[in-house]
């Protein structure tokens, strides 16, 4: 018998029936696996592993993937205060989105082009950054981008190239991003000083030798 749980985990924890089975007998076996609690039926034709992250499970029930500010923690990025009150979900045009499937979680659906992949799970880093940078106030958007430059393989040059297609507010955040910033608070303060007309240099070297610097 096909072992559906490892297959679902390989798919990111969420998989469609068509990805797990190819014959009627396999589909019946899949239903029995779910009935035993080894998989969870999230919506028609979509199954998830029992220990699936709650945000990813809710997004799958709605019909899509975790996106924008809701995807920041999944990529290990700095998360601004107060962004967890609503789950942002990207749903492809060909899918019937069901915001009410969020149950007790407030859900905001963002429609994306048909064929967008992955359909479930979490939006890729660059798509997450593009949407989050447009959703957030400038100082928070810059802090998120700073954390991406600091903790992911994304380089400043790649960020600038990527941001060419972003919306104006998000492009402004990308222009102000600085990989030298070492915390969200530091990034926010730098942007607030910038808006007040005060230039700030992150981690400025001190003339004391030994690589010492000002924080």
Tab-separated table of C-alpha atoms in Angstrom:
chain	number	residue	atom	x	y	z
A	1	UNK	CA	0.000	0.000	0.000
A	2	UNK	CA	1.219	3.502	-0.803
A	3	UNK	CA	2.583	5.329	2.223
A	4	UNK	CA	0.810	8.655	1.865
A	5	UNK	CA	2.237	10.486	4.878
A	6	UNK	CA	5.880	10.642	3.666
A	7	UNK	CA	4.605	11.686	0.237
A	8	UNK	CA	2.598	14.510	1.790
A	9	UNK	CA	5.621	15.630	3.804
A	10	UNK	CA	7.738	15.712	0.653
A	11	UNK	CA	5.098	18.016	-0.858
A	12	UNK	CA	5.545	20.454	2.039
A	13	UNK	CA	2.958	18.932	4.345
A	14	UNK	CA	-0.012	19.571	2.047
A	15	UNK	CA	-0.882	17.606	-1.080
A	16	UNK	CA	-3.778	17.149	-3.465
A	17	UNK	CA	-5.344	13.763	-4.045
A	18	UNK	CA	-3.960	13.746	-7.586
A	19	UNK	CA	-0.439	14.112	-6.175
A	20	UNK	CA	-0.879	11.168	-3.821
A	21	UNK	CA	-2.921	8.697	-5.842
A	22	UNK	CA	-3.408	7.560	-9.424
A	23	UNK	CA	-5.974	4.759	-9.138
A	24	UNK	CA	-9.392	4.318	-7.490
A	25	UNK	CA	-7.966	1.762	-5.060
A	26	UNK	CA	-5.263	4.204	-3.982
A	27	UNK	CA	-7.883	6.902	-3.456
A	28	UNK	CA	-9.853	4.569	-1.206
A	29	UNK	CA	-6.664	3.774	0.710
A	30	UNK	CA	-6.028	7.503	1.086
A	31	UNK	CA	-9.506	7.985	2.547
A	32	UNK	CA	-8.851	5.182	5.036
A	33	UNK	CA	-5.530	6.796	6.003
A	34	UNK	CA	-7.345	10.044	6.743
A	35	UNK	CA	-10.087	8.226	8.656
A	36	UNK	CA	-7.403	6.759	10.925
A	37	UNK	CA	-6.037	10.238	11.614
A	38	UNK	CA	-2.720	9.787	9.838
A	39	UNK	CA	-3.664	12.601	7.455
A	40	UNK	CA	-6.149	15.469	7.770
A	41	UNK	CA	-8.620	16.326	5.039
A	42	UNK	CA	-8.269	20.099	4.720
A	43	UNK	CA	-10.728	20.622	1.876
A	44	UNK	CA	-12.081	18.569	-0.992
A	45	UNK	CA	-9.171	16.811	-2.656
A	46	UNK	CA	-6.541	18.293	-0.322
A	47	UNK	CA	-4.837	16.532	2.594
A	48	UNK	CA	-2.283	17.601	5.175
A	49	UNK	CA	-0.087	15.953	7.781
A	50	UNK	CA	-1.497	16.031	11.338
A	51	UNK	CA	1.266	18.270	12.729
A	52	UNK	CA	0.955	20.853	9.958
A	53	UNK	CA	1.612	24.461	11.001
A	54	UNK	CA	-1.784	26.045	11.858
A	55	UNK	CA	-1.292	28.962	9.438
A	56	UNK	CA	-0.440	26.630	6.570
A	57	UNK	CA	-3.400	24.398	7.409
A	58	UNK	CA	-5.798	27.345	7.506
A	59	UNK	CA	-4.420	28.718	4.227
A	60	UNK	CA	-4.915	25.322	2.591
A	61	UNK	CA	-8.510	25.160	3.828
A	62	UNK	CA	-9.082	28.576	2.292
A	63	UNK	CA	-7.506	27.305	-0.933
A	64	UNK	CA	-3.995	28.716	-1.045
A	65	UNK	CA	-0.703	29.527	0.612
A	66	UNK	CA	0.466	31.767	3.446
A	67	UNK	CA	1.582	35.103	2.011
A	68	UNK	CA	2.895	38.604	2.714
A	69	UNK	CA	3.379	39.595	6.337
A	70	UNK	CA	1.953	36.235	7.441
A	71	UNK	CA	4.827	34.468	5.706
A	72	UNK	CA	7.653	36.385	7.396
A	73	UNK	CA	8.161	34.055	10.367
A	74	UNK	CA	8.116	31.031	8.073
A	75	UNK	CA	11.169	32.447	6.286
A	76	UNK	CA	12.924	33.280	9.572
A	77	UNK	CA	12.579	37.045	9.058
A	78	UNK	CA	11.950	39.851	11.502
A	79	UNK	CA	8.230	40.175	12.224
A	80	UNK	CA	6.798	43.626	13.014
A	81	UNK	CA	4.565	43.922	16.077
A	82	UNK	CA	0.846	43.494	15.563
A	83	UNK	CA	0.862	41.669	12.219
A	84	UNK	CA	-0.537	38.372	13.489
A	85	UNK	CA	-4.176	39.439	13.818
A	86	UNK	CA	-5.011	38.508	10.216
A	87	UNK	CA	-3.817	35.639	8.045
A	88	UNK	CA	-2.912	36.680	4.497
A	89	UNK	CA	-3.484	33.958	1.912
A	90	UNK	CA	-2.687	33.908	-1.807
A	91	UNK	CA	-5.209	31.909	-3.854
A	92	UNK	CA	-4.759	31.144	-7.547
A	93	UNK	CA	-7.521	32.307	-9.895
A	94	UNK	CA	-8.520	28.777	-10.842
A	95	UNK	CA	-9.213	27.810	-7.216
A	96	UNK	CA	-12.466	28.426	-5.371
A	97	UNK	CA	-11.298	30.487	-2.401
A	98	UNK	CA	-13.163	29.970	0.861
A	99	UNK	CA	-12.256	32.726	3.369
A	100	UNK	CA	-14.901	31.390	5.759
A	101	UNK	CA	-12.794	28.234	6.114
A	102	UNK	CA	-10.514	30.241	8.386
A	103	UNK	CA	-12.970	29.499	11.207
A	104	UNK	CA	-11.779	31.668	14.097
A	105	UNK	CA	-8.925	33.280	12.132
A	106	UNK	CA	-9.494	36.503	10.204
A	107	UNK	CA	-8.375	35.856	6.629
A	108	UNK	CA	-7.475	38.258	3.828
A	109	UNK	CA	-7.401	36.621	0.390
A	110	UNK	CA	-5.082	37.904	-2.338
A	111	UNK	CA	-5.814	36.524	-5.796
A	112	UNK	CA	-2.831	35.515	-7.916
A	113	UNK	CA	-2.443	34.241	-11.462
A	114	UNK	CA	-3.602	30.766	-12.416
A	115	UNK	CA	-0.821	28.219	-12.220
A	116	UNK	CA	1.050	30.017	-9.437
A	117	UNK	CA	3.205	27.523	-7.563
A	118	UNK	CA	3.442	26.295	-4.953
A	119	UNK	CA	-0.307	26.374	-4.528
A	120	UNK	CA	-0.123	25.506	-0.811
A	121	UNK	CA	2.415	26.031	1.962
A	122	UNK	CA	4.164	29.402	2.097
A	123	UNK	CA	4.831	31.825	-0.744
A	124	UNK	CA	8.518	31.870	-1.799
A	125	UNK	CA	10.813	34.419	-0.173
A	126	UNK	CA	10.796	36.984	-2.975
A	127	UNK	CA	7.030	36.950	-3.381
A	128	UNK	CA	6.680	37.219	0.393
A	129	UNK	CA	8.995	40.236	0.508
A	130	UNK	CA	7.226	41.989	-2.369
A	131	UNK	CA	3.802	41.722	-0.756
A	132	UNK	CA	4.958	42.395	2.804
A	133	UNK	CA	6.908	45.494	1.750
A	134	UNK	CA	3.757	46.885	0.195
A	135	UNK	CA	1.597	46.036	3.212
A	136	UNK	CA	3.776	47.589	5.907
A	137	UNK	CA	4.662	51.144	6.928
A	138	UNK	CA	8.006	52.179	5.449
A	139	UNK	CA	10.079	51.721	8.605
A	140	UNK	CA	8.737	48.203	9.172
A	141	UNK	CA	9.113	47.271	5.499
A	142	UNK	CA	12.770	48.350	5.565
A	143	UNK	CA	13.352	46.370	8.762
A	144	UNK	CA	11.933	43.244	7.099
A	145	UNK	CA	14.137	43.714	4.027
A	146	UNK	CA	17.178	44.348	6.221
A	147	UNK	CA	16.510	41.059	7.999
A	148	UNK	CA	16.213	39.266	4.638
A	149	UNK	CA	19.594	40.634	3.541
A	150	UNK	CA	21.049	39.612	6.883
A	151	UNK	CA	19.626	36.110	7.228
A	152	UNK	CA	18.984	34.764	3.713
A	153	UNK	CA	21.125	34.346	0.579
A	154	UNK	CA	19.402	37.396	-0.970
A	155	UNK	CA	21.997	40.052	-1.868
A	156	UNK	CA	21.530	43.845	-2.089
A	157	UNK	CA	21.996	43.717	-5.870
A	158	UNK	CA	19.391	40.958	-6.210
A	159	UNK	CA	16.985	42.928	-4.024
A	160	UNK	CA	17.333	46.023	-6.194
A	161	UNK	CA	16.779	44.007	-9.366
A	162	UNK	CA	13.809	42.213	-7.837
A	163	UNK	CA	12.188	45.424	-6.602
A	164	UNK	CA	12.047	47.014	-10.070
A	165	UNK	CA	8.602	45.464	-10.572
A	166	UNK	CA	7.350	46.253	-7.052
A	167	UNK	CA	4.860	48.960	-6.180
A	168	UNK	CA	6.305	52.426	-5.414
A	169	UNK	CA	6.165	52.179	-1.611
A	170	UNK	CA	7.843	48.771	-1.678
A	171	UNK	CA	10.534	50.016	-4.088
A	172	UNK	CA	11.283	52.877	-1.706
A	173	UNK	CA	11.752	50.379	1.116
A	174	UNK	CA	14.141	48.348	-1.047
A	175	UNK	CA	16.183	51.462	-1.812
A	176	UNK	CA	16.609	52.110	1.921
A	177	UNK	CA	17.442	48.518	2.878
A	178	UNK	CA	20.886	47.980	4.407
A	179	UNK	CA	22.416	44.575	5.129
A	180	UNK	CA	24.554	46.046	7.935
A	181	UNK	CA	21.551	46.501	10.220
A	182	UNK	CA	21.526	43.843	12.932
A	183	UNK	CA	18.052	44.177	14.443
A	184	UNK	CA	14.552	45.297	13.598
A	185	UNK	CA	14.695	48.093	16.170
A	186	UNK	CA	17.921	49.397	14.659
A	187	UNK	CA	16.387	49.390	11.180
A	188	UNK	CA	13.228	51.177	12.303
A	189	UNK	CA	15.243	53.863	14.094
A	190	UNK	CA	17.446	54.379	11.027
A	191	UNK	CA	14.415	54.962	8.811
A	192	UNK	CA	12.764	57.323	11.299
A	193	UNK	CA	15.994	59.332	11.469
A	194	UNK	CA	16.149	59.350	7.663
A	195	UNK	CA	12.617	60.723	7.450
A	196	UNK	CA	13.610	63.427	9.947
A	197	UNK	CA	16.523	64.416	7.700
A	198	UNK	CA	19.188	62.809	9.880
A	199	UNK	CA	21.645	60.436	8.212
A	200	UNK	CA	22.545	57.330	10.220
A	201	UNK	CA	25.236	54.785	9.398
A	202	UNK	CA	24.575	51.255	10.706
A	203	UNK	CA	27.407	49.603	12.622
A	204	UNK	CA	29.811	52.477	11.934
A	205	UNK	CA	33.468	51.508	12.551
A	206	UNK	CA	35.241	53.224	15.446
A	207	UNK	CA	38.840	54.514	15.132
A	208	UNK	CA	39.948	52.345	18.041
A	209	UNK	CA	41.330	49.346	16.174
A	210	UNK	CA	40.292	45.758	16.646
A	211	UNK	CA	37.241	46.080	14.417
A	212	UNK	CA	35.187	47.847	17.074
A	213	UNK	CA	32.051	49.622	15.893
A	214	UNK	CA	29.194	51.728	17.124
A	215	UNK	CA	25.820	50.039	17.441
